[in-house]
Coordinates of C-alpha atoms in Angstrom, one line a residue:
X1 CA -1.5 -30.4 54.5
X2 CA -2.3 -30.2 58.3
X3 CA -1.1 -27.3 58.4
X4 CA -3.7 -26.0 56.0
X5 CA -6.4 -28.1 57.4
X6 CA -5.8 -27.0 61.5
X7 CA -5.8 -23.0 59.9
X8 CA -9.2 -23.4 58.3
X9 CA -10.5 -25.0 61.5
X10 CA -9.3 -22.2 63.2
X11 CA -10.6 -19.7 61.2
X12 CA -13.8 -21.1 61.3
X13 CA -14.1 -22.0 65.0
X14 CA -14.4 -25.3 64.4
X15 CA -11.1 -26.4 66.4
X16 CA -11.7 -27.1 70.2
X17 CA -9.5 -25.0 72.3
X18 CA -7.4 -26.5 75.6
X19 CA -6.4 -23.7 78.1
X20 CA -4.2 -25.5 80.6
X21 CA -3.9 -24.0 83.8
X22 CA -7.2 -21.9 85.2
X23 CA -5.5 -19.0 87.1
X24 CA -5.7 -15.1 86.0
X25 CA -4.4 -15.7 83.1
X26 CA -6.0 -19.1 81.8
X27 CA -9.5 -17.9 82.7
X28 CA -9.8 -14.5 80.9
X29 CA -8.4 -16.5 77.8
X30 CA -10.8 -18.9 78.1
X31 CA -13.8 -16.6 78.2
X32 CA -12.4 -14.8 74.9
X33 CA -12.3 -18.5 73.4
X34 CA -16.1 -18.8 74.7
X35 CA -17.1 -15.7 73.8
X36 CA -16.3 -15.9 69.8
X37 CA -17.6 -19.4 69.6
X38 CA -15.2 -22.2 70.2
X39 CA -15.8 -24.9 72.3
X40 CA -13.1 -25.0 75.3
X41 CA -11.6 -27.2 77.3
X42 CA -9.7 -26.1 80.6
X43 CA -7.3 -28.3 82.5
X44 CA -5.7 -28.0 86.0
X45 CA -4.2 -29.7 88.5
X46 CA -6.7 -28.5 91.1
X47 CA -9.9 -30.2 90.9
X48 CA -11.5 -28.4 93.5
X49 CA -10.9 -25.0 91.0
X50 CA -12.1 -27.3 87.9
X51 CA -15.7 -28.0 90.0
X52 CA -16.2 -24.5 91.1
X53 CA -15.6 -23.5 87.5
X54 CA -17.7 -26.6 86.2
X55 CA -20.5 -25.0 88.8
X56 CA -19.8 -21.5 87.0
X57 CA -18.0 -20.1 90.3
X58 CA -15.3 -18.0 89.9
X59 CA -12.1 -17.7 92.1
X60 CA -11.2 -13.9 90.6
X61 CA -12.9 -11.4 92.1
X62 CA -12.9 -8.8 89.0
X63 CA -14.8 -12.0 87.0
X64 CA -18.1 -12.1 87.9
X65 CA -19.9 -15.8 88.5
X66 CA -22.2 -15.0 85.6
X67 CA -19.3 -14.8 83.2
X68 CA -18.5 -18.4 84.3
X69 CA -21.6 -19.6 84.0
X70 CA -22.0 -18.2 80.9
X71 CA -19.5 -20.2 79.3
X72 CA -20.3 -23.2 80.9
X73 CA -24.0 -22.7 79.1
X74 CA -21.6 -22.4 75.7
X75 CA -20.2 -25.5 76.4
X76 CA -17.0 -24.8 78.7
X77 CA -15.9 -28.0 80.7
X78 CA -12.9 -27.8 83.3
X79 CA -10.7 -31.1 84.2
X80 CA -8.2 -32.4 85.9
X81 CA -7.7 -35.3 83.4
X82 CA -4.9 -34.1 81.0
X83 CA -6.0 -37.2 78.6
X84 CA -8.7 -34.7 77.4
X85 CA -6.0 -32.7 75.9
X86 CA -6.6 -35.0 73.1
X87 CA -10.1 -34.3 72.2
X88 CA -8.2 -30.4 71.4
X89 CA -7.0 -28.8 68.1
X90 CA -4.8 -26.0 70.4
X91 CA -3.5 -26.3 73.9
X92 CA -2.1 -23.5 75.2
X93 CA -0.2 -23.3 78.3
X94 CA -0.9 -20.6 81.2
X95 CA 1.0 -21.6 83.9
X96 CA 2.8 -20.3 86.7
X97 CA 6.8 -19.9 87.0
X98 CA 8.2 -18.6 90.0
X99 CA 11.5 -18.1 91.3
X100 CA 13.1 -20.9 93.9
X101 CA 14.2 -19.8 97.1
X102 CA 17.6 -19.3 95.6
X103 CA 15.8 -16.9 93.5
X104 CA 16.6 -19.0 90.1
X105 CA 14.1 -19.8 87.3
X106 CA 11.3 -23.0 88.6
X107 CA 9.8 -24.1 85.1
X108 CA 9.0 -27.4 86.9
X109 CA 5.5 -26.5 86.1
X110 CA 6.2 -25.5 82.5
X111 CA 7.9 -29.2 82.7
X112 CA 5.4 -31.3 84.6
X113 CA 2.6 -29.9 82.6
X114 CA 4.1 -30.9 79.0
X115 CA 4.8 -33.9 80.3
X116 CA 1.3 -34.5 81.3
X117 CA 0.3 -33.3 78.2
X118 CA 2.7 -35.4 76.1
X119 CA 1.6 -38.9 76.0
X120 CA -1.5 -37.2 74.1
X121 CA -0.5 -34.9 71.7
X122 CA -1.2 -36.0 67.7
X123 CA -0.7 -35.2 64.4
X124 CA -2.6 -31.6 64.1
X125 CA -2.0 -30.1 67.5
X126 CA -0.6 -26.6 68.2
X127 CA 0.7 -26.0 71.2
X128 CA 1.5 -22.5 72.5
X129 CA 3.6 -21.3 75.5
X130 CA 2.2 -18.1 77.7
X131 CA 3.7 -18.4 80.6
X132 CA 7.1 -16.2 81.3
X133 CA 10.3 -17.6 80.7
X134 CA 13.8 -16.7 80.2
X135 CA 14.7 -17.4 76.1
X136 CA 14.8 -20.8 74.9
X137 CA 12.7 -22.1 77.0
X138 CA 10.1 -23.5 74.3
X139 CA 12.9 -24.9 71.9
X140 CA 14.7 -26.6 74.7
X141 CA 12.1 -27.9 77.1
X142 CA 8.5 -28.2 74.7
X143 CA 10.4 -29.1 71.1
X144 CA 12.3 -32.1 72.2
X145 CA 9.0 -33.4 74.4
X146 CA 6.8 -33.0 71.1
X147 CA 9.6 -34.5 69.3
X148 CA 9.4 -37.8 71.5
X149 CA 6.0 -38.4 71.0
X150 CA 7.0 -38.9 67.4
X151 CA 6.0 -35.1 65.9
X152 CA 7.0 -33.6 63.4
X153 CA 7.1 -29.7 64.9
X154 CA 6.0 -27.2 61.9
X155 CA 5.0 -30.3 59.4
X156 CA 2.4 -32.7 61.3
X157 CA 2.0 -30.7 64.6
X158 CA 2.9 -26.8 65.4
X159 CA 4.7 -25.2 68.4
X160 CA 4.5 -21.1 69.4
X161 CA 5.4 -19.2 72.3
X162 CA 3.3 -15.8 72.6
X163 CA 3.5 -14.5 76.1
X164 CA 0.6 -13.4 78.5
X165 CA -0.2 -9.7 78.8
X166 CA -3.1 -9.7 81.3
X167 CA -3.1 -6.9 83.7
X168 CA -5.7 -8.1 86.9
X169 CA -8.3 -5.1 87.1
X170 CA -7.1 -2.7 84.9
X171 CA -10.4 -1.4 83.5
X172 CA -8.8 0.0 80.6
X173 CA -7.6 -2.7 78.8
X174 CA -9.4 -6.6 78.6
X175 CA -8.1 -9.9 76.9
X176 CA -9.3 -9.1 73.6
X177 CA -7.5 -5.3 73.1
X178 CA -4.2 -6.1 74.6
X179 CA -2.1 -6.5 71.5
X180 CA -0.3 -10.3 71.2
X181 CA 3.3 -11.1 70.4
X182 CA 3.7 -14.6 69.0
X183 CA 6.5 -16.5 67.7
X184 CA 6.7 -20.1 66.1
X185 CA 8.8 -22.4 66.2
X186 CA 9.1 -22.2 62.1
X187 CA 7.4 -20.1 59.7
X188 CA 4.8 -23.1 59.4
X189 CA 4.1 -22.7 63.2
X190 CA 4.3 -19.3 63.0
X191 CA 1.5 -19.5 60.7
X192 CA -0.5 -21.5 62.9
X193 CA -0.3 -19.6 65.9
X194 CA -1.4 -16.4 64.0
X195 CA -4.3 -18.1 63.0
X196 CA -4.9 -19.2 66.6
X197 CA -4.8 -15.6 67.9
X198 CA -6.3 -13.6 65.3
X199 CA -9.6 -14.8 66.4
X200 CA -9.5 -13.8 69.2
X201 CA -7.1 -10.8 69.7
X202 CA -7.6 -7.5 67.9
X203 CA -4.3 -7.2 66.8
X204 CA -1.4 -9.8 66.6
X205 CA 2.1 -8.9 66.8
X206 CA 4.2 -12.0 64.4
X207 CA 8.2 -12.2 65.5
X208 CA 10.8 -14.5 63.9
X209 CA 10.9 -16.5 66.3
X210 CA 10.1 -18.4 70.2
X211 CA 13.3 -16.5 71.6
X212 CA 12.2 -13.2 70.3
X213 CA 9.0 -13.6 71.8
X214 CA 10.5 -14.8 75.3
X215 CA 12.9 -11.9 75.4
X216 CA 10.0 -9.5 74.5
X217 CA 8.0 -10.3 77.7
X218 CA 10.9 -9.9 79.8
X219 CA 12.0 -6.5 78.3
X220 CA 8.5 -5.1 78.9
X221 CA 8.9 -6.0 82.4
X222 CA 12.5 -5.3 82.9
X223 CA 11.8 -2.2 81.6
X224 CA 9.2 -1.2 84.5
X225 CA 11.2 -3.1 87.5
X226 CA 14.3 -0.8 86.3
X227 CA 12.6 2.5 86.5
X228 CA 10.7 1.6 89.8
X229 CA 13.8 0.8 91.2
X230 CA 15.1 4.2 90.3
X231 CA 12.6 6.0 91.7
X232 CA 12.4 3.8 94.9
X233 CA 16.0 4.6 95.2
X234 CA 15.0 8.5 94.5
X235 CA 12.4 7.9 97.5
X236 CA 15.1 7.4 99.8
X237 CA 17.5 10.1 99.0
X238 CA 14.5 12.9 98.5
X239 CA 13.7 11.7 101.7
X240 CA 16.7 11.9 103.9
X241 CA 16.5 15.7 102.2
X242 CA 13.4 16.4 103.5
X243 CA 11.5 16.4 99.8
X244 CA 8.1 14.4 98.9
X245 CA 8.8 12.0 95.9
X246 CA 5.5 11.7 94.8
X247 CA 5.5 15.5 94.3
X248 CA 8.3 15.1 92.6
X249 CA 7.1 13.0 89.8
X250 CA 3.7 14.6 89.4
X251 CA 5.9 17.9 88.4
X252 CA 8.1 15.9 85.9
X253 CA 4.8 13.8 84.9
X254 CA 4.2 17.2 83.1
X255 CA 7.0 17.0 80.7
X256 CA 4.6 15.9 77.5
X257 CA 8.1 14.3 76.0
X258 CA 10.9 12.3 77.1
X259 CA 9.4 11.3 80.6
X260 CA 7.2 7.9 82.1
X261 CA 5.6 8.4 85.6
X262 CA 6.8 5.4 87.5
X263 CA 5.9 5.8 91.7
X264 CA 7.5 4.3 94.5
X265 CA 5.8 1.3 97.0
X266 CA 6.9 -0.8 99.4
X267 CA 8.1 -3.2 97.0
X268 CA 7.2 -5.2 93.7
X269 CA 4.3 -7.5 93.2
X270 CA 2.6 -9.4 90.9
X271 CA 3.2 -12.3 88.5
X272 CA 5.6 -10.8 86.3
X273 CA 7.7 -7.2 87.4
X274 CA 9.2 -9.0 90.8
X275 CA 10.3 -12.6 88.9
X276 CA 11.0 -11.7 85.6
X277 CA 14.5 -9.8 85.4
X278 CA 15.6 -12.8 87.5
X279 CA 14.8 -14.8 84.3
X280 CA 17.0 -13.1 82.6
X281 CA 20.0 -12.3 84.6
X282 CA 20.3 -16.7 85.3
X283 CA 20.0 -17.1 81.6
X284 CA 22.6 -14.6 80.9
X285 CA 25.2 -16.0 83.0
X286 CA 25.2 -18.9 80.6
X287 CA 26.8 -16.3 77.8
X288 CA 29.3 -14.8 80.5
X289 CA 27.4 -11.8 81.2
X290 CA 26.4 -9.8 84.1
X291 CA 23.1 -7.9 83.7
X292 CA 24.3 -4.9 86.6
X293 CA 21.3 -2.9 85.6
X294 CA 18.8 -5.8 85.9
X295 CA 20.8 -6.9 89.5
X296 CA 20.8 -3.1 91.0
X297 CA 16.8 -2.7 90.5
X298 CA 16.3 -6.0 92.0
X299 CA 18.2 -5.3 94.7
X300 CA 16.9 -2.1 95.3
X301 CA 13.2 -3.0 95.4
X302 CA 14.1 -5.6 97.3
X303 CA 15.0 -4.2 100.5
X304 CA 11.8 -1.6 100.2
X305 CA 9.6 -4.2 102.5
X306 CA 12.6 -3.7 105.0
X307 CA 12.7 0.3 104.4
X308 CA 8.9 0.3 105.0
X309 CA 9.6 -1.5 108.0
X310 CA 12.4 0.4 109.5
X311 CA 10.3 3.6 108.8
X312 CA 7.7 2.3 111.0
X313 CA 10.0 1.6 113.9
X314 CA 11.3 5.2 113.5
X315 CA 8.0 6.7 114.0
X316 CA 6.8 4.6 117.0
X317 CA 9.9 5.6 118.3
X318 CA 9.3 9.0 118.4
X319 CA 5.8 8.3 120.0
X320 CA 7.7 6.6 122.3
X321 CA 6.7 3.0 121.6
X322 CA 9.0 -0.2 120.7
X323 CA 7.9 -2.0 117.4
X324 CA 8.1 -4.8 119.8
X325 CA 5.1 -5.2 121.3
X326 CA 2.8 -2.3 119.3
X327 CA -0.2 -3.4 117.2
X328 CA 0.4 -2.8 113.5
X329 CA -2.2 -3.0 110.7
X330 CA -1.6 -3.2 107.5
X331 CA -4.0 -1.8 104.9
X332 CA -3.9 -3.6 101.9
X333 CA -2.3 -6.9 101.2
X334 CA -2.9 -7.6 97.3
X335 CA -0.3 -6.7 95.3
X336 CA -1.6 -3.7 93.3
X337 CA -4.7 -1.4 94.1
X338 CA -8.6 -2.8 93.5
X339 CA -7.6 -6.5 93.2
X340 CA -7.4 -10.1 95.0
X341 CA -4.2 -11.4 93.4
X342 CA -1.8 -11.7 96.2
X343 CA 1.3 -13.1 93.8
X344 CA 4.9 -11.5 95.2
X345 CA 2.8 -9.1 97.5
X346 CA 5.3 -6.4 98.7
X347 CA 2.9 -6.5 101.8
X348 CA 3.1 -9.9 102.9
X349 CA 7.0 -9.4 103.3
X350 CA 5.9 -6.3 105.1
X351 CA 3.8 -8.3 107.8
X352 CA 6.3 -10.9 108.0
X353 CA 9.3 -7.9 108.9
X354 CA 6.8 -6.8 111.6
X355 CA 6.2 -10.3 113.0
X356 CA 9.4 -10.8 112.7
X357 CA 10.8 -8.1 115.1
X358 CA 7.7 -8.7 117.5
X359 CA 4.9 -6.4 116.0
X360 CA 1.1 -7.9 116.9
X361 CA 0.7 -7.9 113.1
X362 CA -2.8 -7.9 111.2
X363 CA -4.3 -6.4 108.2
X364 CA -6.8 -4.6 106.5
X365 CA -8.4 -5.6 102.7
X366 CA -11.8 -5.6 101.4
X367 CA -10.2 -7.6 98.6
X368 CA -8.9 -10.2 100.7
X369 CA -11.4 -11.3 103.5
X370 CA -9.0 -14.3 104.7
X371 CA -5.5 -14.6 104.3
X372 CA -4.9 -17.1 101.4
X373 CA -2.6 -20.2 101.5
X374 CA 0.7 -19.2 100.0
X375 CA 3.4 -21.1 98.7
X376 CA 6.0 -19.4 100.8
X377 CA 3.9 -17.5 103.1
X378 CA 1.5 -18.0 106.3
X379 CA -0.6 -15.8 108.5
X380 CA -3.8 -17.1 110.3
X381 CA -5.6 -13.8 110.1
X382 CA -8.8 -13.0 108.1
X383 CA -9.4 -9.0 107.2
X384 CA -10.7 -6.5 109.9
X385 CA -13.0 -4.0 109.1
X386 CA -12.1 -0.8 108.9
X387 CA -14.2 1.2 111.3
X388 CA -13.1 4.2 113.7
X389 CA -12.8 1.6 116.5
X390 CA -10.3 -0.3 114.2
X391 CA -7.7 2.4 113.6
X392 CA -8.6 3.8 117.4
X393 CA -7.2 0.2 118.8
X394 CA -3.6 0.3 116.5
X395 CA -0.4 1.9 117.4
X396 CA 0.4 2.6 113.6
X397 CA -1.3 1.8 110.3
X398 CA 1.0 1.1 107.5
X399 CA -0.8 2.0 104.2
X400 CA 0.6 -1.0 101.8
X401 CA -1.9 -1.0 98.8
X402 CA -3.9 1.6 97.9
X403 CA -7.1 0.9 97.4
X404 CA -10.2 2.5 96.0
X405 CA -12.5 1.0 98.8
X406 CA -10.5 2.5 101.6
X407 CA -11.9 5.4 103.2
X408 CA -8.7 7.7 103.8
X409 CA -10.6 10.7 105.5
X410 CA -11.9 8.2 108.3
X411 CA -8.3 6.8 108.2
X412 CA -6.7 10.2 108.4
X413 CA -9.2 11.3 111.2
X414 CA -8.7 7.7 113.6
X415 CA -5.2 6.3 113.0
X416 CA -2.8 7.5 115.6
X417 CA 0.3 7.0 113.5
X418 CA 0.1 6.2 109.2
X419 CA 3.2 5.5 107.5
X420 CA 2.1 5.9 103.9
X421 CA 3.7 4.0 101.4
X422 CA 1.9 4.8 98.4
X423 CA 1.7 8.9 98.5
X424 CA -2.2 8.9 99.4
X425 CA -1.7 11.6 102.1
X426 CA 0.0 14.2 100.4
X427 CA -0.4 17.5 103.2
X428 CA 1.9 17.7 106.0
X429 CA 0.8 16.1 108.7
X430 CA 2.0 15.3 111.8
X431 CA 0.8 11.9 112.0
X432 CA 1.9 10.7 108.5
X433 CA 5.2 9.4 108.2
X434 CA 6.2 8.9 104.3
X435 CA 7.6 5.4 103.5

């Protein structure tokens, strides 16, 4: 049976392995892959990514150039020829899926890239969807393409969904000891895909099915964009009472039962917590349901960038200074603390506010040295160092990611005006304005 037959080569690490897309998710997986001995094969769009990696450069800061070039000496190759899909055993799928401007679902690359990938898939292939999705996604966009190219999905070739878990920087967790959630197609692919992960996860969590899976992903992160709403919603109302949130939660962090520390920001970012919930709540109106919950957070920590903003304005004003026309830097622009991934950065909307209402807007990031090209997004600006001269030269600072790099006491000392976002400057102080 190939079924048999593509298991055994798994096991052994025999099968070639096709990671297709090369972003922060693709390229950890593919360095597990390298790591336990298979031979992989990485395809993207971007061929200027696929010779950087090919010359063991990375493009993500917290991987190192060495760990690229270490699995280029095992044998790692990076394309942009999907036709080499063929020469794999298991292709799985890491690419992106934003939200359009209308804020509905985009699979187009979810789409685009099976179809890509179609014209050479063959008897003995497993395919397996990472990338987050609302529920049915791999049954009603990946089946029917396998199907056309004459498969037979759980008999002659295999189809899973197991969704990505990577968390960019957290030194805590890595590829290998986040535990997987996969579900097949059929119990025959659900086979199949356990096989496929077991090698290289330490533990693998098997559902019943793709759906399950999907919906699994976007409770974890509806879970998280729910309670930061809540507290970001807390923020305001403690704060129009005069009360420090972040205080707040640090006491009821104590509670050892019952209680999850979630903090405020100036927004969501990331892959995942900002785009998510909207997954859900466009797939839901197909059964006649209204996810309020789901709809309230996202509204909420939508309007933060806004609040930030308006909190800014406030303070100048009572220096006696317009937001029109002050200089404003913002320090940090990556999404979360320690990073370079600028996906659904809170801070970029914060910038564009400023702009907006006629702030001379730059920023601040040891993370980010230039401002990179966005999809939706544009600033000319590279990073400025963050000297006493710096902070001496800007009407406000507004503290948007909280890095580890920064150095707050020289910040504290030189900025004239800090509206802190993140709950780094916790003793009263005249100059720090809580956003």
């Amino acid at each position: 049976m190939l079924k048999d037959a593509l298991i055994s080569k798994l096991k052994s690490r025999d099968a070639v392995i096709g990671i297709v897309g090369l972003g922060y998710v693709g390229v950890p997986l593919m360095l597990r892959y390298s790591d336990i001995g298979y031979r992989v094969i990485g395809i993207d769009i971007d061929e200027a990514k696929t010779e950087e990696l090919n010359n063991g450069k990375s493009q993500i800061e917290h991987i190192s150039h060495a760990r690229i070039q270490e699995a280029v000496d095992k044998g790692f190759e990076a394309t942009a020829d999907f036709s080499k899909a063929a020469e794999c055993d298991a292709l799985i799928m890491c690419v992106p899926t934003p939200l359009n401007k209308y804020r509905e679902p985009d699979i187009s690359f979810v789409v685009n890239t099976m179809e890509s990938l179609a014209p050479h898939l063959r008897d003995g292939h497993v395919v397996s969807l990472e990338s987050t999705t609302y529920p049915g996604t791999t049954e009603e966009e990946l089946l029917p393409r396998m199907e056309a190219q004459n498969l037979i999905v759980g008999d002659s070739a295999f189809l899973v969904y197991s969704p990505e878990r990577e968390d960019p920087g957290n030194p805590n967790f890595e590829t290998r000891t986040i535990p997987k959630v996969v579900g097949g197609q059929t119990p025959a692919c659900l086979e199949v895909g356990q096989a496929l992960y077991e090698q290289a996860i330490d533990q693998v969590v098997p559902v019943t099915s793709t759906k399950v899976a999907e919906m699994t992903k976007l409770l974890e992160n509806i879970h998280r964009a729910v309670n930061i709403g809540l507290v970001n919603e807390m923020k305001i109302v403690a704060d129009r009472m005069g009360i420090d949130i972040f205080e707040v939660v640090d006491a009821a962090a104590t509670k050892p039962f019952g209680f999850t520390a979630y903090y405020p920001g100036p927004g969501l970012g990331g892959h995942c917590i900002p785009i998510d919930p909207f997954y859900l709540t466009w797939k839901a109106r197909e059964y006649g349901l209204h996810t309020r919950f789901i709809e309230l957070s996202g509204e909420v920590n939508q309007g933060m960038p806004r609040y930030v903003v308006d909190k800014t304005a406030d303070a100048l004003n009572k220096h006696s200074k317009p937001l029109n026309g002050s200089r404003v830097l913002v320090l940090g622009i990556a999404y979360k603390k320690n990073v370079d991934d600028m996906r659904e950065s809170p801070s970029v909307e914060v910038m564009e506010i400023l702009r907006d209402k006629g702030a001379a807007v730059e920023y601040s990031d040891p993370h980010v040295p230039k401002f990179p090209k966005m999809r939706s997004h544009k600033f000319d600006l590279s990073s400025n160092p963050l000297t006493a001269e710096t902070l001496e030269s800007f009407d406000a600072v507004v503290l948007a990611t909280n890095h580890d790099k920064f150095d707050y006491k020289l910040i504290l000392d030189k900025a004239k005006l800090i509206v802190d976002t993140r709950g780094i400057f916790r003793e009263p102080n005249e100059k720090v304005i809580k956003a």
